Amino acid sequence: MAMKASDKKRLKRADIELTLLGMGTAPLGGLYAPVPLADARAALQAAWDAGIRHFDAAPMYGLGRSEHLVGELLREADRDSFCLSTKVGRLMSFDRPGRTLPPEPPKNEFDSGWHNGLPFREVFDYSYDAILRSYDDSCQRTGLGRLDVLFVHDIGRVTHGELHDHHWAALTKGGGFKALQELKAAGLIAGFGLGVNEWQVIRDAMGEADLDICLLAGRYTLLDGDAAETFLPLALKRDVDLVIGGVFNSGILASSSGRKKFNYVDAPAEVLARVERLEAVCRDFGVALPAAAIQYPLRHPAVTNVVIGAKTAAQVQQNVAWFEQPIPEALWERLESDGQIPALG
């Protein structure tokens, strides 16, 4: 039976529902290229019109721009009719007389910069006070009286390198998780978790706090099954809902876009060859490869929804069409038998 973007699923440990397809707002911050205001507004409206009621933002996206944009749409709606997730771990700041900011953090391999972001600088801080301030700042930018889900953004060794232990200590011993627990206990958020590209750090965080829901980008896709063997079963066992982002692995699985990026860099030859094999199987079943890429994560019972970014209304509508395209089970069986995707245990 075909899925609908507007279909909803209730979280196991947080009293909210998410639509199976969510709208990611990183592109609206000017990821890879500027996004005109009219296009950004039209993209968000198209998502709403398609029945999408989960919107995912972050202070990082456009250095505040995406939260302003999504808030403009959502604050005019019934507050109980949607779910907004955003992130903590980066504070937005700026130079001014009498204050000297710390050196700008080095760019990691997953950070492409923003082409029409706001004039702020990100400062990493995962401590108790910073988490509470980040919550307040996001409420101000969105114009909403409460937020639904907070993801601890980009904690992990890939992002922070030698500074990881420092930031991890702030999140754990420094009270970052405590702040999130207090926000949930006060009813100011429904749940919290991590929003990362590294599943290993979610596993580690499960030993530090009772996580409700986590966003994992790029690690459970048609091209990257790194999380499938041990992490997804663990999340399922611990009742931690998973949102999967980055299902196109930076564009390589969205063939109509013509982009040959894989995990933010130019795709190597072996990845291009794997994409050709995937496309051949999809073609045999009359299924668009991007449709298979969007729907694939939801086959696993640990996954609650998929978040897709878009810059225009047309891209949103295309994503919805791919999400709702019927896919025969025989296609998945072929990919499993060919060893192109892991079999569901």
GROMACS .gro file of C-alpha atoms in nm:
model
  345
    1MET     CA    1   0.000   0.000   0.000
    2ALA     CA    2   0.142   0.339  -0.098
    3MET     CA    3   0.234   0.583   0.178
    4LYS     CA    4   0.110   0.940   0.198
    5ALA     CA    5   0.331   1.228   0.304
    6SER     CA    6   0.056   1.334   0.544
    7ASP     CA    7   0.032   0.995   0.718
    8LYS     CA    8   0.128   1.025   1.084
    9LYS     CA    9   0.310   0.812   1.338
   10ARG     CA   10   0.313   0.868   1.715
   11LEU     CA   11   0.647   0.866   1.892
   12LYS     CA   12   0.709   0.594   2.148
   13ARG     CA   13   0.835   0.815   2.430
   14ALA     CA   14   0.718   1.165   2.342
   15ASP     CA   15   0.352   1.258   2.319
   16ILE     CA   16   0.354   1.392   1.963
   17GLU     CA   17   0.293   1.267   1.611
   18LEU     CA   18   0.510   1.322   1.307
   19THR     CA   19   0.401   1.304   0.947
   20LEU     CA   20   0.595   1.031   0.769
   21LEU     CA   21   0.756   1.294   0.547
   22GLY     CA   22   0.913   1.598   0.711
   23MET     CA   23   1.036   1.924   0.562
   24GLY     CA   24   1.402   1.997   0.627
   25THR     CA   25   1.501   2.362   0.609
   26ALA     CA   26   1.881   2.356   0.569
   27PRO     CA   27   1.856   2.447   0.198
   28LEU     CA   28   1.649   2.755   0.284
   29GLY     CA   29   1.946   2.892   0.475
   30GLY     CA   30   2.142   2.916   0.151
   31LEU     CA   31   2.309   2.576   0.146
   32TYR     CA   32   2.529   2.550  -0.168
   33ALA     CA   33   2.356   2.851  -0.331
   34PRO     CA   34   2.143   3.154  -0.236
   35VAL     CA   35   1.768   3.099  -0.202
   36PRO     CA   36   1.545   3.400  -0.279
   37LEU     CA   37   1.292   3.485  -0.012
   38ALA     CA   38   0.996   3.423  -0.243
   39ASP     CA   39   1.125   3.074  -0.329
   40ALA     CA   40   1.178   2.987   0.037
   41ARG     CA   41   0.829   3.098   0.134
   42ALA     CA   42   0.676   2.908  -0.158
   43ALA     CA   43   0.864   2.590  -0.067
   44LEU     CA   44   0.739   2.598   0.291
   45GLN     CA   45   0.383   2.668   0.176
   46ALA     CA   46   0.401   2.379  -0.071
   47ALA     CA   47   0.505   2.146   0.210
   48TRP     CA   48   0.212   2.261   0.422
   49ASP     CA   49  -0.029   2.226   0.130
   50ALA     CA   50   0.095   1.867   0.075
   51GLY     CA   51  -0.002   1.778   0.431
   52ILE     CA   52   0.349   1.780   0.577
   53ARG     CA   53   0.329   1.880   0.942
   54HIS     CA   54   0.684   1.813   1.064
   55PHE     CA   55   0.932   2.092   0.999
   56ASP     CA   56   1.296   2.062   1.101
   57ALA     CA   57   1.513   2.370   1.151
   58ALA     CA   58   1.836   2.469   1.326
   59PRO     CA   59   2.011   2.788   1.431
   60MET     CA   60   2.298   2.678   1.204
   61TYR     CA   61   2.084   2.681   0.888
   62GLY     CA   62   2.151   3.019   0.738
   63LEU     CA   63   2.279   3.135   1.078
   64GLY     CA   64   1.921   3.186   1.196
   65ARG     CA   65   1.752   3.239   0.860
   66SER     CA   66   1.569   2.906   0.843
   67GLU     CA   67   1.415   2.950   1.188
   68HIS     CA   68   1.286   3.293   1.091
   69LEU     CA   69   1.139   3.155   0.769
   70VAL     CA   70   0.971   2.850   0.916
   71GLY     CA   71   0.838   3.055   1.208
   72GLU     CA   72   0.673   3.298   0.967
   73LEU     CA   73   0.464   3.009   0.830
   74LEU     CA   74   0.397   2.815   1.148
   75ARG     CA   75   0.306   3.092   1.389
   76GLU     CA   76  -0.005   3.160   1.179
   77ALA     CA   77  -0.121   2.797   1.222
   78ASP     CA   78  -0.293   2.615   1.506
   79ARG     CA   79  -0.006   2.537   1.743
   80ASP     CA   80  -0.122   2.180   1.796
   81SER     CA   81  -0.145   2.106   1.423
   82PHE     CA   82   0.228   2.069   1.353
   83CYS     CA   83   0.559   1.957   1.503
   84LEU     CA   84   0.870   2.175   1.491
   85SER     CA   85   1.209   2.029   1.569
   86THR     CA   86   1.514   2.249   1.596
   87LYS     CA   87   1.861   2.215   1.741
   88VAL     CA   88   2.094   2.318   2.020
   89GLY     CA   89   2.472   2.328   2.044
   90ARG     CA   90   2.541   2.642   1.841
   91LEU     CA   91   2.470   2.993   1.962
   92MET     CA   92   2.448   3.281   1.718
   93SER     CA   93   2.668   3.574   1.806
   94PHE     CA   94   2.842   3.876   1.648
   95ASP     CA   95   3.134   4.106   1.710
   96ARG     CA   96   3.068   4.435   1.886
   97PRO     CA   97   3.272   4.688   2.082
   98GLY     CA   98   3.381   4.552   2.418
   99ARG     CA   99   3.330   4.188   2.328
  100THR     CA  100   3.572   3.956   2.159
  101LEU     CA  101   3.439   3.632   2.020
  102PRO     CA  102   3.643   3.313   2.036
  103PRO     CA  103   3.817   3.213   1.711
  104GLU     CA  104   3.576   3.087   1.447
  105PRO     CA  105   3.568   2.706   1.463
  106PRO     CA  106   3.733   2.521   1.176
  107LYS     CA  107   3.494   2.401   0.908
  108ASN     CA  108   3.432   2.028   0.913
  109GLU     CA  109   3.371   1.816   0.606
  110PHE     CA  110   2.991   1.833   0.650
  111ASP     CA  111   2.973   2.214   0.668
  112SER     CA  112   2.948   2.389   0.331
  113GLY     CA  113   2.877   2.740   0.459
  114TRP     CA  114   2.579   2.964   0.378
  115HIS     CA  115   2.532   3.180   0.070
  116ASN     CA  116   2.268   3.416   0.202
  117GLY     CA  117   2.273   3.354   0.574
  118LEU     CA  118   2.226   3.618   0.842
  119PRO     CA  119   2.525   3.820   0.967
  120PHE     CA  120   2.607   3.608   1.270
  121ARG     CA  121   2.881   3.372   1.375
  122GLU     CA  122   2.819   3.033   1.528
  123VAL     CA  123   2.973   2.956   1.867
  124PHE     CA  124   2.966   2.593   1.976
  125ASP     CA  125   2.841   2.548   2.332
  126TYR     CA  126   2.671   2.238   2.471
  127SER     CA  127   2.661   2.343   2.837
  128TYR     CA  128   2.357   2.380   3.063
  129ASP     CA  129   2.328   2.758   3.027
  130ALA     CA  130   2.386   2.745   2.650
  131ILE     CA  131   2.113   2.486   2.595
  132LEU     CA  132   1.861   2.702   2.782
  133ARG     CA  133   1.971   3.014   2.596
  134SER     CA  134   1.949   2.832   2.264
  135TYR     CA  135   1.593   2.728   2.344
  136ASP     CA  136   1.499   3.089   2.424
  137ASP     CA  137   1.673   3.218   2.111
  138SER     CA  138   1.488   2.970   1.888
  139CYS     CA  139   1.155   3.068   2.043
  140GLN     CA  140   1.237   3.430   1.965
  141ARG     CA  141   1.343   3.361   1.605
  142THR     CA  142   1.041   3.143   1.528
  143GLY     CA  143   0.795   3.352   1.728
  144LEU     CA  144   0.654   3.039   1.889
  145GLY     CA  145   0.578   2.994   2.257
  146ARG     CA  146   0.710   2.641   2.267
  147LEU     CA  147   0.916   2.401   2.061
  148ASP     CA  148   0.843   2.033   2.016
  149VAL     CA  149   1.176   1.853   1.974
  150LEU     CA  150   1.533   1.964   2.040
  151PHE     CA  151   1.821   1.781   1.874
  152VAL     CA  152   2.175   1.823   2.005
  153HIS     CA  153   2.337   1.931   1.681
  154ASP     CA  154   2.660   1.790   1.536
  155ILE     CA  155   2.814   1.653   1.852
  156GLY     CA  156   3.075   1.393   1.756
  157ARG     CA  157   3.435   1.334   1.662
  158VAL     CA  158   3.389   1.385   1.288
  159THR     CA  159   3.257   1.734   1.353
  160HIS     CA  160   3.480   1.842   1.639
  161GLY     CA  161   3.797   1.635   1.609
  162GLU     CA  162   4.028   1.701   1.903
  163LEU     CA  163   3.766   1.929   2.064
  164HIS     CA  164   3.511   1.648   2.089
  165ASP     CA  165   3.601   1.552   2.446
  166HIS     CA  166   3.560   1.915   2.555
  167HIS     CA  167   3.214   1.946   2.400
  168TRP     CA  168   3.109   1.601   2.518
  169ALA     CA  169   3.200   1.697   2.875
  170ALA     CA  170   2.986   2.012   2.844
  171LEU     CA  171   2.689   1.804   2.728
  172THR     CA  172   2.728   1.540   2.997
  173LYS     CA  173   2.914   1.664   3.305
  174GLY     CA  174   2.844   2.029   3.218
  175GLY     CA  175   2.468   1.986   3.234
  176GLY     CA  176   2.361   2.000   2.870
  177PHE     CA  177   2.153   1.686   2.898
  178LYS     CA  178   2.023   1.807   3.235
  179ALA     CA  179   1.890   2.124   3.069
  180LEU     CA  180   1.710   1.918   2.805
  181GLN     CA  181   1.558   1.694   3.073
  182GLU     CA  182   1.435   2.000   3.261
  183LEU     CA  183   1.280   2.150   2.949
  184LYS     CA  184   1.093   1.826   2.887
  185ALA     CA  185   0.982   1.794   3.250
  186ALA     CA  186   0.847   2.149   3.236
  187GLY     CA  187   0.644   2.071   2.922
  188LEU     CA  188   0.842   2.319   2.712
  189ILE     CA  189   0.945   2.042   2.471
  190ALA     CA  190   0.794   1.702   2.406
  191GLY     CA  191   1.124   1.522   2.357
  192PHE     CA  192   1.494   1.547   2.277
  193GLY     CA  193   1.783   1.359   2.126
  194LEU     CA  194   2.074   1.411   1.888
  195GLY     CA  195   2.084   1.541   1.530
  196VAL     CA  196   2.407   1.410   1.378
  197ASN     CA  197   2.583   1.238   1.089
  198GLU     CA  198   2.747   0.983   1.321
  199TRP     CA  199   2.539   0.701   1.469
  200GLN     CA  200   2.818   0.607   1.709
  201VAL     CA  201   2.768   0.922   1.914
  202ILE     CA  202   2.395   0.850   1.947
  203ARG     CA  203   2.487   0.507   2.083
  204ASP     CA  204   2.720   0.674   2.335
  205ALA     CA  205   2.454   0.929   2.430
  206MET     CA  206   2.207   0.651   2.509
  207GLY     CA  207   2.433   0.569   2.803
  208GLU     CA  208   2.411   0.927   2.932
  209ALA     CA  209   2.043   1.023   2.896
  210ASP     CA  210   1.701   0.881   2.810
  211LEU     CA  211   1.676   0.996   2.451
  212ASP     CA  212   1.334   1.018   2.287
  213ILE     CA  213   1.411   1.075   1.919
  214CYS     CA  214   1.724   1.129   1.711
  215LEU     CA  215   1.791   1.258   1.361
  216LEU     CA  216   2.055   1.059   1.172
  217ALA     CA  217   2.167   1.201   0.838
  218GLY     CA  218   2.315   0.997   0.556
  219ARG     CA  219   2.390   0.676   0.744
  220TYR     CA  220   2.087   0.467   0.651
  221THR     CA  221   2.038   0.504   0.278
  222LEU     CA  222   2.049   0.295  -0.037
  223LEU     CA  223   2.421   0.371  -0.054
  224ASP     CA  224   2.518   0.372   0.313
  225GLY     CA  225   2.400   0.092   0.538
  226ASP     CA  226   2.657   0.164   0.809
  227ALA     CA  227   2.392   0.198   1.079
  228ALA     CA  228   2.187  -0.105   0.983
  229GLU     CA  229   2.369  -0.393   1.149
  230THR     CA  230   2.403  -0.280   1.510
  231PHE     CA  231   2.267   0.071   1.560
  232LEU     CA  232   1.913   0.047   1.423
  233PRO     CA  233   1.837  -0.268   1.625
  234LEU     CA  234   1.972  -0.091   1.936
  235ALA     CA  235   1.752   0.215   1.877
  236LEU     CA  236   1.452  -0.013   1.830
  237LYS     CA  237   1.530  -0.200   2.151
  238ARG     CA  238   1.567   0.125   2.345
  239ASP     CA  239   1.245   0.276   2.200
  240VAL     CA  240   1.437   0.568   2.051
  241ASP     CA  241   1.252   0.693   1.743
  242LEU     CA  242   1.469   0.777   1.442
  243VAL     CA  243   1.429   1.051   1.186
  244ILE     CA  244   1.639   0.982   0.877
  245GLY     CA  245   1.782   1.270   0.678
  246GLY     CA  246   2.026   1.287   0.390
  247VAL     CA  247   1.854   1.004   0.202
  248PHE     CA  248   1.997   1.127  -0.130
  249ASN     CA  249   2.351   1.131   0.017
  250SER     CA  250   2.402   1.494  -0.097
  251GLY     CA  251   2.229   1.450  -0.432
  252ILE     CA  252   2.377   1.141  -0.596
  253LEU     CA  253   2.052   0.944  -0.545
  254ALA     CA  254   1.833   1.224  -0.681
  255SER     CA  255   1.920   1.156  -1.043
  256SER     CA  256   1.695   1.428  -1.183
  257SER     CA  257   1.906   1.692  -1.007
  258GLY     CA  258   2.212   1.604  -1.212
  259ARG     CA  259   2.432   1.641  -0.904
  260LYS     CA  260   2.712   1.393  -0.857
  261LYS     CA  261   2.789   1.473  -0.495
  262PHE     CA  262   2.815   1.194  -0.238
  263ASN     CA  263   2.832   1.290   0.130
  264TYR     CA  264   2.912   1.652   0.037
  265VAL     CA  265   3.206   1.576  -0.196
  266ASP     CA  266   3.243   1.463  -0.558
  267ALA     CA  267   3.126   1.103  -0.589
  268PRO     CA  268   3.404   0.848  -0.648
  269ALA     CA  269   3.385   0.601  -0.935
  270GLU     CA  270   3.277   0.308  -0.717
  271VAL     CA  271   2.980   0.506  -0.585
  272LEU     CA  272   2.877   0.607  -0.937
  273ALA     CA  273   2.887   0.239  -1.036
  274ARG     CA  274   2.667   0.144  -0.741
  275VAL     CA  275   2.416   0.412  -0.837
  276GLU     CA  276   2.403   0.270  -1.191
  277ARG     CA  277   2.322  -0.076  -1.052
  278LEU     CA  278   2.050   0.067  -0.828
  279GLU     CA  279   1.902   0.260  -1.119
  280ALA     CA  280   1.896  -0.053  -1.334
  281VAL     CA  281   1.690  -0.246  -1.079
  282CYS     CA  282   1.452   0.046  -1.023
  283ARG     CA  283   1.409   0.079  -1.400
  284ASP     CA  284   1.307  -0.289  -1.423
  285PHE     CA  285   1.020  -0.216  -1.185
  286GLY     CA  286   0.922   0.121  -1.330
  287VAL     CA  287   1.027   0.306  -1.015
  288ALA     CA  288   1.224   0.629  -1.002
  289LEU     CA  289   1.550   0.589  -0.808
  290PRO     CA  290   1.478   0.897  -0.590
  291ALA     CA  291   1.142   0.741  -0.494
  292ALA     CA  292   1.321   0.430  -0.371
  293ALA     CA  293   1.576   0.646  -0.189
  294ILE     CA  294   1.309   0.844   0.000
  295GLN     CA  295   1.100   0.543   0.094
  296TYR     CA  296   1.377   0.297   0.176
  297PRO     CA  297   1.449   0.403   0.539
  298LEU     CA  298   1.085   0.361   0.644
  299ARG     CA  299   1.105  -0.012   0.577
  300HIS     CA  300   1.291  -0.046   0.907
  301PRO     CA  301   1.072  -0.044   1.221
  302ALA     CA  302   1.318   0.180   1.406
  303VAL     CA  303   1.252   0.466   1.162
  304THR     CA  304   0.964   0.705   1.229
  305ASN     CA  305   0.993   0.951   0.944
  306VAL     CA  306   1.215   1.087   0.669
  307VAL     CA  307   1.312   1.454   0.639
  308ILE     CA  308   1.379   1.598   0.293
  309GLY     CA  309   1.516   1.943   0.215
  310ALA     CA  310   1.405   2.155  -0.081
  311LYS     CA  311   1.460   2.508  -0.213
  312THR     CA  312   1.149   2.557  -0.428
  313ALA     CA  313   0.785   2.459  -0.434
  314ALA     CA  314   0.850   2.242  -0.739
  315GLN     CA  315   1.118   2.046  -0.552
  316VAL     CA  316   0.883   1.992  -0.259
  317GLN     CA  317   0.609   1.868  -0.490
  318GLN     CA  318   0.853   1.634  -0.664
  319ASN     CA  319   0.970   1.494  -0.330
  320VAL     CA  320   0.611   1.430  -0.226
  321ALA     CA  321   0.539   1.255  -0.556
  322TRP     CA  322   0.844   1.032  -0.509
  323PHE     CA  323   0.743   0.958  -0.151
  324GLU     CA  324   0.392   0.857  -0.256
  325GLN     CA  325   0.489   0.650  -0.564
  326PRO     CA  326   0.389   0.286  -0.508
  327ILE     CA  327   0.689   0.052  -0.488
  328PRO     CA  328   0.641  -0.324  -0.519
  329GLU     CA  329   0.794  -0.539  -0.248
  330ALA     CA  330   0.964  -0.736  -0.523
  331LEU     CA  331   1.196  -0.441  -0.587
  332TRP     CA  332   1.327  -0.453  -0.231
  333GLU     CA  333   1.358  -0.830  -0.251
  334ARG     CA  334   1.568  -0.798  -0.566
  335LEU     CA  335   1.797  -0.542  -0.406
  336GLU     CA  336   1.838  -0.766  -0.104
  337SER     CA  337   1.909  -1.076  -0.309
  338ASP     CA  338   2.164  -0.881  -0.515
  339GLY     CA  339   2.336  -0.770  -0.194
  340GLN     CA  340   2.274  -0.402  -0.271
  341ILE     CA  341   2.089  -0.343   0.056
  342PRO     CA  342   2.099  -0.542   0.382
  343ALA     CA  343   1.814  -0.780   0.447
  344LEU     CA  344   1.574  -0.684   0.725
  345GLY     CA  345   1.632  -0.919   1.015
   0.00000   0.00000   0.00000
